[in-house]
Short mmCIF file of C-alpha atoms in Angstrom, two decimals:
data_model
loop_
_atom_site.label_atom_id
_atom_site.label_comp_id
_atom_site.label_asym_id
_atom_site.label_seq_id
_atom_site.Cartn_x
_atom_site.Cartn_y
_atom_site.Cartn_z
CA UNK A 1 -18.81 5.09 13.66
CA UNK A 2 -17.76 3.31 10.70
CA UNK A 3 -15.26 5.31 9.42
CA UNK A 4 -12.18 6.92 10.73
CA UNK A 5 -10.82 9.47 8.76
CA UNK A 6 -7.43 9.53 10.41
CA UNK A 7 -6.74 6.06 9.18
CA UNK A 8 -7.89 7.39 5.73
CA UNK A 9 -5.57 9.89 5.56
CA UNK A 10 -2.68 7.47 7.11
CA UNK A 11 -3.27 5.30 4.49
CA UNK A 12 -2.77 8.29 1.90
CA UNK A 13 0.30 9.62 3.32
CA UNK A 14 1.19 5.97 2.95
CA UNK A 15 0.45 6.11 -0.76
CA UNK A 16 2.08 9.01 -1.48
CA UNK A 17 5.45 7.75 0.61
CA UNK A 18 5.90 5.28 -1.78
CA UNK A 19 5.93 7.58 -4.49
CA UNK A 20 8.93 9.56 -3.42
CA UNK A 21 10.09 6.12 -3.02
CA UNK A 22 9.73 5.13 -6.31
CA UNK A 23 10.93 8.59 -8.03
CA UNK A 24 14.26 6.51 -8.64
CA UNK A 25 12.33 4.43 -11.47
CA UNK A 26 13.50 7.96 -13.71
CA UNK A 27 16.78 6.62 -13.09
CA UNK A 28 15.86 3.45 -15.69
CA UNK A 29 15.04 5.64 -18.38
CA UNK A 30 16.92 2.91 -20.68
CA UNK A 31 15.08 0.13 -18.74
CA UNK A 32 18.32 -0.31 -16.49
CA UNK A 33 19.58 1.24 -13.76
CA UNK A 34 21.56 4.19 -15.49
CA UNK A 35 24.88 4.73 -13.74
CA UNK A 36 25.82 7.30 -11.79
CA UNK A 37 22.57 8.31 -10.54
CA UNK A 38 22.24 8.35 -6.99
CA UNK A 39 19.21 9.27 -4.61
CA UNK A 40 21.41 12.66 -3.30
CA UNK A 41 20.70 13.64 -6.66
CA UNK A 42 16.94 13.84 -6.23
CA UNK A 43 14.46 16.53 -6.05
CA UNK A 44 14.50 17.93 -2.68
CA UNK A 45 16.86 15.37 -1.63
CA UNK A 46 17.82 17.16 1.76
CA UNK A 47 14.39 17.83 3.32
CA UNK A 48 12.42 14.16 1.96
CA UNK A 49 15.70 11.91 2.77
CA UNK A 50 13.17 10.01 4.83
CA UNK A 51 11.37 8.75 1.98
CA UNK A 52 13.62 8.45 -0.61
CA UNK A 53 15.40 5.83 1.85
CA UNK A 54 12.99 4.44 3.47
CA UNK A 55 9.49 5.13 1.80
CA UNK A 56 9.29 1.73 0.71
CA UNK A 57 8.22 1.11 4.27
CA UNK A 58 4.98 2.71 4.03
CA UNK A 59 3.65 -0.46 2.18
CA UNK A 60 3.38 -2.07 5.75
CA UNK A 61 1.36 0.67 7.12
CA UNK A 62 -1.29 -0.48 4.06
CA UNK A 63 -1.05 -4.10 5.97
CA UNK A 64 -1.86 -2.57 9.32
CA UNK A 65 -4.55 -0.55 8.64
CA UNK A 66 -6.34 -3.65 6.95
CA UNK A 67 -6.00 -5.85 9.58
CA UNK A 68 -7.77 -2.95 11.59
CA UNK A 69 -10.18 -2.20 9.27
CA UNK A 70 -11.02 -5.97 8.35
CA UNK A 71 -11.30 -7.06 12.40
CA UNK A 72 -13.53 -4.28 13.00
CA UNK A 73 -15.85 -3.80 9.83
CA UNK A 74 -15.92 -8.11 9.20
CA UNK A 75 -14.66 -10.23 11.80
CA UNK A 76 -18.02 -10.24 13.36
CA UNK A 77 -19.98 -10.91 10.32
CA UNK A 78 -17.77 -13.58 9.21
CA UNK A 79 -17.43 -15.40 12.42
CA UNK A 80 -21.78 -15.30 12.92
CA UNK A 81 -21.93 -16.24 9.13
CA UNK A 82 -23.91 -12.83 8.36
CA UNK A 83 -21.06 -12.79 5.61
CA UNK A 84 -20.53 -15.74 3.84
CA UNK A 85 -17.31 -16.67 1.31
CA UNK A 86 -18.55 -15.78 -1.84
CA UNK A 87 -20.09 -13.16 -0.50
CA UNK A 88 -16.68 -11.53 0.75
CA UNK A 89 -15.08 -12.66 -2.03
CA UNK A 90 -17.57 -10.39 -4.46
CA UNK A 91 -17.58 -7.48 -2.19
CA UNK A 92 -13.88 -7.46 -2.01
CA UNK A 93 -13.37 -8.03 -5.73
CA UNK A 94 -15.40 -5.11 -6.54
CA UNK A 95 -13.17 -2.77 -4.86
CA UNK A 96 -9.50 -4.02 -6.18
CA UNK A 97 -10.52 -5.73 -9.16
CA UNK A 98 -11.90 -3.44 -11.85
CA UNK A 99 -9.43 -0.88 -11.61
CA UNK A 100 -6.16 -3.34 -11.15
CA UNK A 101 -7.48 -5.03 -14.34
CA UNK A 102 -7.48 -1.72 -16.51
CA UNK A 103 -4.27 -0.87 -15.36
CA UNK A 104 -2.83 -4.27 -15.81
CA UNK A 105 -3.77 -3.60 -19.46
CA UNK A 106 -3.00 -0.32 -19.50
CA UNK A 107 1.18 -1.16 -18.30
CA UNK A 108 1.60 -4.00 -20.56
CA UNK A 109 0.80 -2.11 -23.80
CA UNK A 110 3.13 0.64 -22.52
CA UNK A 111 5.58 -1.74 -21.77
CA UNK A 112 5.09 -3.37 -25.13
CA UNK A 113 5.93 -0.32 -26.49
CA UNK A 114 8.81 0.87 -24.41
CA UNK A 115 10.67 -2.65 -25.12
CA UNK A 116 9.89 -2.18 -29.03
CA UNK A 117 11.85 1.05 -28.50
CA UNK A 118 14.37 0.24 -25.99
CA UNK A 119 14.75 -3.42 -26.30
CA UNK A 120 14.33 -4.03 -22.36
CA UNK A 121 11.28 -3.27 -20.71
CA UNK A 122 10.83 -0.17 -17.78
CA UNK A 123 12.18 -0.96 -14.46
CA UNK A 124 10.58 -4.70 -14.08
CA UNK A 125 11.87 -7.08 -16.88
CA UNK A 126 9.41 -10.14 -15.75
CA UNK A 127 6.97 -9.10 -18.61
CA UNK A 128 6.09 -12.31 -20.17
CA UNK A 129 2.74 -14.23 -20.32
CA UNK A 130 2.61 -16.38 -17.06
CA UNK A 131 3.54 -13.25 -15.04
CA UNK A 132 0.67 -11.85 -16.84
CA UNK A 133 -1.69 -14.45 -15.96
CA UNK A 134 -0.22 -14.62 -12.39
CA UNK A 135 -0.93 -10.75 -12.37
CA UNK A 136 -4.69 -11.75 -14.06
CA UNK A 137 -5.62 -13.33 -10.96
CA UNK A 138 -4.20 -11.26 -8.58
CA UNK A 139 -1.81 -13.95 -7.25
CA UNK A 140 1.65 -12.88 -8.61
CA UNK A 141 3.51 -12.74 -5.22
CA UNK A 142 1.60 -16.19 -3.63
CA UNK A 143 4.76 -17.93 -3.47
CA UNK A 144 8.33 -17.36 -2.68
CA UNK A 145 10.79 -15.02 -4.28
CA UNK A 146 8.45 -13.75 -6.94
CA UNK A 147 9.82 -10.98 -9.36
CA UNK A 148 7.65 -8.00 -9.69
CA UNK A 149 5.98 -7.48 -12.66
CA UNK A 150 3.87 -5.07 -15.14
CA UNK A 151 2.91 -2.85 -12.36
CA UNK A 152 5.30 -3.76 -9.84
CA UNK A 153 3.92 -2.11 -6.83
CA UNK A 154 0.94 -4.23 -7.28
CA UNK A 155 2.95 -7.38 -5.84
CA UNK A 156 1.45 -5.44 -2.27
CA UNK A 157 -2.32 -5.96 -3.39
CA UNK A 158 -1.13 -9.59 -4.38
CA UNK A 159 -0.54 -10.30 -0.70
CA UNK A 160 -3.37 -8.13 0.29
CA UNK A 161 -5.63 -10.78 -0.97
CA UNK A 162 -3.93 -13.79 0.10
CA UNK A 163 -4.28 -11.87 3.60
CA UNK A 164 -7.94 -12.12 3.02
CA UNK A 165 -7.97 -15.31 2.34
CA UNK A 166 -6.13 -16.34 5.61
CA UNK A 167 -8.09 -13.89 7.53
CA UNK A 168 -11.70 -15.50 6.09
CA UNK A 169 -10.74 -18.71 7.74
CA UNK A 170 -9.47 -17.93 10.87
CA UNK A 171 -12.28 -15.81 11.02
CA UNK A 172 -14.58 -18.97 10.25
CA UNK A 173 -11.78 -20.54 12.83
CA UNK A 174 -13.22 -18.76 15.52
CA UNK A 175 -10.37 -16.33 15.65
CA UNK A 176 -11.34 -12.82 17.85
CA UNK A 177 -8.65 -12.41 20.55
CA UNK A 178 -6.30 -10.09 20.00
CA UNK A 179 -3.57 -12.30 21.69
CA UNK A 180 -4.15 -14.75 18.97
CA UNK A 181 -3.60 -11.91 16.36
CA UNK A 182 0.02 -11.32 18.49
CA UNK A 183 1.01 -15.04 18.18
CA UNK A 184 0.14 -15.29 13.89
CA UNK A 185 2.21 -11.85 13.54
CA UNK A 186 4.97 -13.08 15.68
CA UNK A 187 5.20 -16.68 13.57
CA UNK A 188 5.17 -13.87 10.28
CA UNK A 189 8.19 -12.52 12.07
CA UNK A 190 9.98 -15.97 11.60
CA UNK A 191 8.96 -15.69 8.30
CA UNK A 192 11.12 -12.54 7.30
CA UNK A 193 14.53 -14.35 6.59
CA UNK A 194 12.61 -16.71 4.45
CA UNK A 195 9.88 -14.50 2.57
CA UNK A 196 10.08 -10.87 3.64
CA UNK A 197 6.96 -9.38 1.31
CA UNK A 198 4.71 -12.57 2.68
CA UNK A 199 6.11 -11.64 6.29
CA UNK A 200 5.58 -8.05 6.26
CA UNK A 201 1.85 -8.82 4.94
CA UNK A 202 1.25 -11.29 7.80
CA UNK A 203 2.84 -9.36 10.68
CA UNK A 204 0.86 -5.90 9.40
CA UNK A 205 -2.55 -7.67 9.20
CA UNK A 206 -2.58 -9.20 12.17
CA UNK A 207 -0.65 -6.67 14.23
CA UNK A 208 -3.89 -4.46 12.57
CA UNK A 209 -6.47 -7.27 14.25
CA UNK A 210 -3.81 -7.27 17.52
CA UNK A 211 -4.62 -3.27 18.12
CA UNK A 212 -8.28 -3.32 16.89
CA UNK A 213 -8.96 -5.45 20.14
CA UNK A 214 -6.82 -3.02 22.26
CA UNK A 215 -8.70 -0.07 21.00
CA UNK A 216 -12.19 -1.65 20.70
CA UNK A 217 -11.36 -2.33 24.79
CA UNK A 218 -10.32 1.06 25.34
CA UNK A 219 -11.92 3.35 23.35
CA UNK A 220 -15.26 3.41 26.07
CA UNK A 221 -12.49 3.05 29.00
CA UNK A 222 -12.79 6.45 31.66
CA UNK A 223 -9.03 7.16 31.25
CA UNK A 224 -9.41 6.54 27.22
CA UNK A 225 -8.44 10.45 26.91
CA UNK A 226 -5.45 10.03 28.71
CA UNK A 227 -4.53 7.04 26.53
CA UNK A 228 -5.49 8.34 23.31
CA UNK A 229 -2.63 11.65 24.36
CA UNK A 230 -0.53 9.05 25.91
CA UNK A 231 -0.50 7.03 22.77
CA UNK A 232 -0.03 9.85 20.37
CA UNK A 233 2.97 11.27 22.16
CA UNK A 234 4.63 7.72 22.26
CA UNK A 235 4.04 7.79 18.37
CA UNK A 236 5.37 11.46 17.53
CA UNK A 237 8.32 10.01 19.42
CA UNK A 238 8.64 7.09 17.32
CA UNK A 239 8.42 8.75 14.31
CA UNK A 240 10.72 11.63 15.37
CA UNK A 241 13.56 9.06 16.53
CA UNK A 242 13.20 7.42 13.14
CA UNK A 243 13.64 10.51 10.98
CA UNK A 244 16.39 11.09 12.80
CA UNK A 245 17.77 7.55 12.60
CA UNK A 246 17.74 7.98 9.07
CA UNK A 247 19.54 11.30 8.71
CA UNK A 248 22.32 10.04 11.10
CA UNK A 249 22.63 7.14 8.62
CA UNK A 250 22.91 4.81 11.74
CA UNK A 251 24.10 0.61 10.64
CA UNK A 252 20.76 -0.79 11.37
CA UNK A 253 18.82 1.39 9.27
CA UNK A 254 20.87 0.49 5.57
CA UNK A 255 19.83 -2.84 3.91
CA UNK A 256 15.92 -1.37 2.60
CA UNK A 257 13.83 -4.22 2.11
CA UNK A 258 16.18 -6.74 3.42
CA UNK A 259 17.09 -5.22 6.65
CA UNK A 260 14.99 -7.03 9.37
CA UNK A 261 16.83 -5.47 11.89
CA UNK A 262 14.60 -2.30 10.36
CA UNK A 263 11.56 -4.00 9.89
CA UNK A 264 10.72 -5.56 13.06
CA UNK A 265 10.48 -2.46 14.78
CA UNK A 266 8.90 -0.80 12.30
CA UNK A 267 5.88 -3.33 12.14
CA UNK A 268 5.85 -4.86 15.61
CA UNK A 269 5.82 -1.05 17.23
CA UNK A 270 5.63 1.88 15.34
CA UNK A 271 3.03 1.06 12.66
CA UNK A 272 0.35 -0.57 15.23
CA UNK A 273 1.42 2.26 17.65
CA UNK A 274 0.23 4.53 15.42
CA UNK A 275 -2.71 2.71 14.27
CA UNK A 276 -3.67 2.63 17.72
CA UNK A 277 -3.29 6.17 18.78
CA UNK A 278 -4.95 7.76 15.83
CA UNK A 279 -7.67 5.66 16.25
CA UNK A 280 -7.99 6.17 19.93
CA UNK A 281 -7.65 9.72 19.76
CA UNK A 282 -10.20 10.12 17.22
CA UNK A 283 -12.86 8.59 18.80
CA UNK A 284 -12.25 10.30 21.77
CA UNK A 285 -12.56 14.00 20.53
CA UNK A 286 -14.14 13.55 16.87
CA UNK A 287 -13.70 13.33 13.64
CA UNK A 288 -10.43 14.44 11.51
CA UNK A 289 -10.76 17.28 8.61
CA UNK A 290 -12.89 15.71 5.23
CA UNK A 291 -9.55 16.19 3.83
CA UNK A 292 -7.80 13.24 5.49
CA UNK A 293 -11.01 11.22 4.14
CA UNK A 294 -10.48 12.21 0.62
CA UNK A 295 -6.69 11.16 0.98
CA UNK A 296 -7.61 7.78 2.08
CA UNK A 297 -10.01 7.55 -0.84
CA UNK A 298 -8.20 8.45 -3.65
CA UNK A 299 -5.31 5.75 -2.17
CA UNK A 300 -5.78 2.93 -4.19
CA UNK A 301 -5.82 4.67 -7.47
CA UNK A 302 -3.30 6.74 -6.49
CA UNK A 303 -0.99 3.58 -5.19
CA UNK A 304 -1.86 1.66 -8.58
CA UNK A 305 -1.63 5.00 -10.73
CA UNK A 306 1.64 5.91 -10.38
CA UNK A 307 3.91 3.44 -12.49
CA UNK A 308 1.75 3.53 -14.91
CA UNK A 309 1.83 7.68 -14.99
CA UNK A 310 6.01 7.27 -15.01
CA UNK A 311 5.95 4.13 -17.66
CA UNK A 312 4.43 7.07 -19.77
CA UNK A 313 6.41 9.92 -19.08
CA UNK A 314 9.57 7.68 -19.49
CA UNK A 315 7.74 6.98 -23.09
CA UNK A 316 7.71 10.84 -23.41
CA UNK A 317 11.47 11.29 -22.65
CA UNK A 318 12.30 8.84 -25.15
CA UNK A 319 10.12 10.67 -27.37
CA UNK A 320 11.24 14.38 -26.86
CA UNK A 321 15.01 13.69 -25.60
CA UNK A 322 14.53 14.74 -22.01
CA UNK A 323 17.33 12.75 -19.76
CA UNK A 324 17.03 11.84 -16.09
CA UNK A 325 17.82 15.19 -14.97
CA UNK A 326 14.70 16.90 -16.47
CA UNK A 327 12.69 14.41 -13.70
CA UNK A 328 15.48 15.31 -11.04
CA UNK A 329 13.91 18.88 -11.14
CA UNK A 330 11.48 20.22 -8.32
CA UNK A 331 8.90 21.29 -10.93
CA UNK A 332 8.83 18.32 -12.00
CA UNK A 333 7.65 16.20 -9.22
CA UNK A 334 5.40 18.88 -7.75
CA UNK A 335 3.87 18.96 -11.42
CA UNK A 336 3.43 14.75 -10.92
CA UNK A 337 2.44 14.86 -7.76
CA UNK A 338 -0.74 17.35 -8.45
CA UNK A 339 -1.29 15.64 -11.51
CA UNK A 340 -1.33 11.99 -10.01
CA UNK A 341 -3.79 13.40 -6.79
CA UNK A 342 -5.87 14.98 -9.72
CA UNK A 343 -5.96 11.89 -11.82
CA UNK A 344 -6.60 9.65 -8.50
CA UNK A 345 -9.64 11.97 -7.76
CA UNK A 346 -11.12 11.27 -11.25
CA UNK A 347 -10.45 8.17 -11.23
CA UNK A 348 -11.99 6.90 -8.03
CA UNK A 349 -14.71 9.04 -8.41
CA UNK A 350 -15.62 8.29 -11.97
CA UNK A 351 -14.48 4.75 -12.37
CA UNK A 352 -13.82 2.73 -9.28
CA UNK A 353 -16.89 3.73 -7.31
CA UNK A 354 -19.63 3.71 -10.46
CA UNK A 355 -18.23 0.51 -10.86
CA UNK A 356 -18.22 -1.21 -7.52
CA UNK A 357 -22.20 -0.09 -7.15
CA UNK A 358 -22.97 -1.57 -10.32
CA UNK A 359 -20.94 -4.62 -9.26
CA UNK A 360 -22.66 -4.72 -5.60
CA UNK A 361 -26.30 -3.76 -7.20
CA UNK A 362 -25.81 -6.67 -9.62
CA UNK A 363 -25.12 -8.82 -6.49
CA UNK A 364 -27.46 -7.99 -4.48
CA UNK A 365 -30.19 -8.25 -6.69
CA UNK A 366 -29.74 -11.33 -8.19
CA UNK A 367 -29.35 -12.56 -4.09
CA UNK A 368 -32.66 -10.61 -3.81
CA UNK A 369 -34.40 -12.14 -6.47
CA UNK A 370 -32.67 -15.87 -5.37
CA UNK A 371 -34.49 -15.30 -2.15
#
C-alpha cells in the first residue's frame, strides 16, 4: 500500500474546515473589518459553530498528515541516499510550485485592482514587493511574526517547506525512531509562546513521523484489529468532547490562534490520535470509498483556491452593490462551496497533475540521459 485514502479524505475535510473558517473575509468587503459583523451572523451559524470558531485548527491536521506521509513514503529513501537533495527538492517543487505561482499572480492583480477601487487592499494589507518576493520563493513565514500576505493562507505551505527542509536533514541525520520524532515536537511545543505558526508546523510534522512508527509497528501486530477499534473510539471521543467544548463556550477554548492552552491538546493528542486510528483501521479492513481519495486530491487547489475565488467575488460586490449580507446567505456558500470543489477538480486534474509529469518527465530524462 502506498496510499491511504482515509488520510486523503482527512486532509480534505481539513481543506474545506478552513473555508468555513475563512467565510468571515466577506466581512472586509471595504478591505477592513466592517463593524458590527459578528460570526452568529453567519450562514448556518448554529449547526457549523465548530468551524467558524475553531476551523482555523484544521491547518495542523495538514502538518500531521505530512509528517506521516513524508516518514513513510521518504524517510527510507532519504536516509539510504536512494533520494538525494536535489532530487527531493524537484519532486517536491513540482507538486506546490506551479500552481502556488499562478495563483500568486493571479491574487496580486486582483488585489491591485481591489486597492485601485477601495484604496486598502482585501483582508491582508502586506501587499508590497518584498512580501511578494518572500511569497516568490515560498519563504514568506521563515522567520518570526511574519504578516500574511497576497494569498494569506499560503503562509501554511510556507512552513510546509521549511518542514521539508528540516525533515531532509534529520533524515540524512540518521533520524527513524519515533521517540526522536516525540522529543523535536515537544521542543516545537516550547516554541508556541514564541512563534506559534513555526510551532504548530514542527509539533504536526513530527507528531506525523511520531505515529507513523507506532502504526508501521502495529499495523502487522495480532491484536492490530482491536487497536485499530480501540483507537477509533478514543478519537470519536475526542472529537465529540471538543464539539462540545466549543458549544459550551468553555475559558480554555477562546483565544483562536493564540490560545496554547487549545493547541497543545489539539496537536499533541487529537490530531496524531486520529492520524493513527484511521490509518490503523484502514489497513486492517481495506480501503476507504474513491471518494475520500478524490477529496484528498483536489486539497491543495482547493486550500490555495479559495481566497483567490472570495478576492473576486468581493470584486463583484463592489461591482454590482451586493453588501455582506448577500454572502451571509445559505445559497450562497453552498453555491461557493460546489463551485470551489468543481473548480479544485479542474484544476488539479487539468493543471497541477499535466504539469508535475511534464516537470518529473523532464527530470528524469535528462537524469536518464546524464547516466
Amino acid at each position: 500500500m502506498n496510499r491511504l485514502r482515509s488520510l486523503d479524505g482527512l486532509r480534505g475535510f481539513a481543506a474545506l474546515s478552513i473555508v468555513f473558517w475563512h467565510w468571515q473575509h466577506f466581512f472586509f468587503l471595504d478591505g477592513l473589518r466592517q463593524p458590527g459583523w459578528e460570526p452568529a451572523k453567519e450562514p448556518f451559524f448554529q449547526l457549523l459553530w465548530p468551524f467558524y470558531v475553531q476551523g482555523w485548527a484544521a491547518v495542523d491536521i495538514f502538518f500531521v498528515l505530512s509528517g506521516f506521509v513524508f516518514f513513510w513514503l521518504y524517510g527510507p529513501a532519504i536516509r539510504e541516499r536512494v533520494v538525494g537533495g536535489w532530487a527531493f527538492a524537484r519532486l517536491r517543487f513540482s507538486r506546490l510550485y506551479p500552481l502556488h505561482f499562478l495563483l500568486l499572480i493571479l491574487v496580486a492583480l486582483l488585489q491591485l485592482r481591489f486597492f485601485q477601487i477601495k484604496s486598502l487592499f482585501f483582508v491582508y494589507q502586506a501587499n508590497d514587493w518584498p512580501h511578494f518576493l518572500a511569497q516568490l520563493f515560498m519563504v514568506q513565514n521563515w522567520w518570526p511574526f511574519a504578516d500574511k500576505s497576497f494569498d494569506g493562507p499560503a503562509w501554511s505551505v510556507s512552513i510546509e517547506v521549511l518542514l521539508y527542509v528540516i525533515f531532509f536533514f534529520a533524515c540524512r541525520a540518521g533520524l527513524r525512531r519515533g521517540l526522536h520524532c516525540l522529543a523535536i515536537a515537544l521542543i516545537g511545543g516550547l516554541l508556541l509562546p514564541v512563534e506559534e505558526h513555526f510551532a504548530r508546523g514542527i509539533i504536526g510534522f513530527f507528531m506525523g513521523g511520531f505515529v507513523f512508527t507506532l502504526w508501521d509497528k502495529w499495523k502487522d501486530h495480532g491484536n492490530a484489529a482491536a487497536l485499530a477499534r480501540y483507537l477509533c473510539l478514543a478519537a470519536v471521543a475526542g472529537w465529540v468532547l471538543l464539539c462540545a467544548s466549543i458549544y459550551y463556550k468553555p475559558g480554555w477554548i477562546a483565544g483562536e490562534e493564540s490560545n496554547n492552552l487549545f493547541l497543545a491538546p489539539f496537536d499533541f493528542v487529537l490530531c496524531p490520535l486520529t492520524v493513527l486510528a484511521l490509518a490503523l483501521r484502514e489497513q486492517v479492513y481495506g480501503a476507504s470509498r474513491a471518494i475520500f481519495a478524490f477529496l484528498g486530491d483536489i486539497s491543495y487547489a482547493s486550500y490555495l483556491l479559495h481566497f483567490p475565488m472570495q478576492l473576486a467575488l468581493a470584486l463583484a460586490a463592489s461591482r454590482f452593490g451586493w453588501g455582506t449580507e448577500f454572502f451571509m446567505q445559505g445559497w450562497v456558500m453552498i453555491a461557493f462551496f460546489a463551485a470551489l470543489i468543481g473548480l479544485s477538480a479542474v484544476v488539479h486534474y487539468r493543471f497541477e497533475r499535466p504539469l508535475q509529469r511534464a516537470i518529473r518527465g523532464n527530470i528524469a530524462r535528462r537524469a536518464a540521459a546524464t547516466a
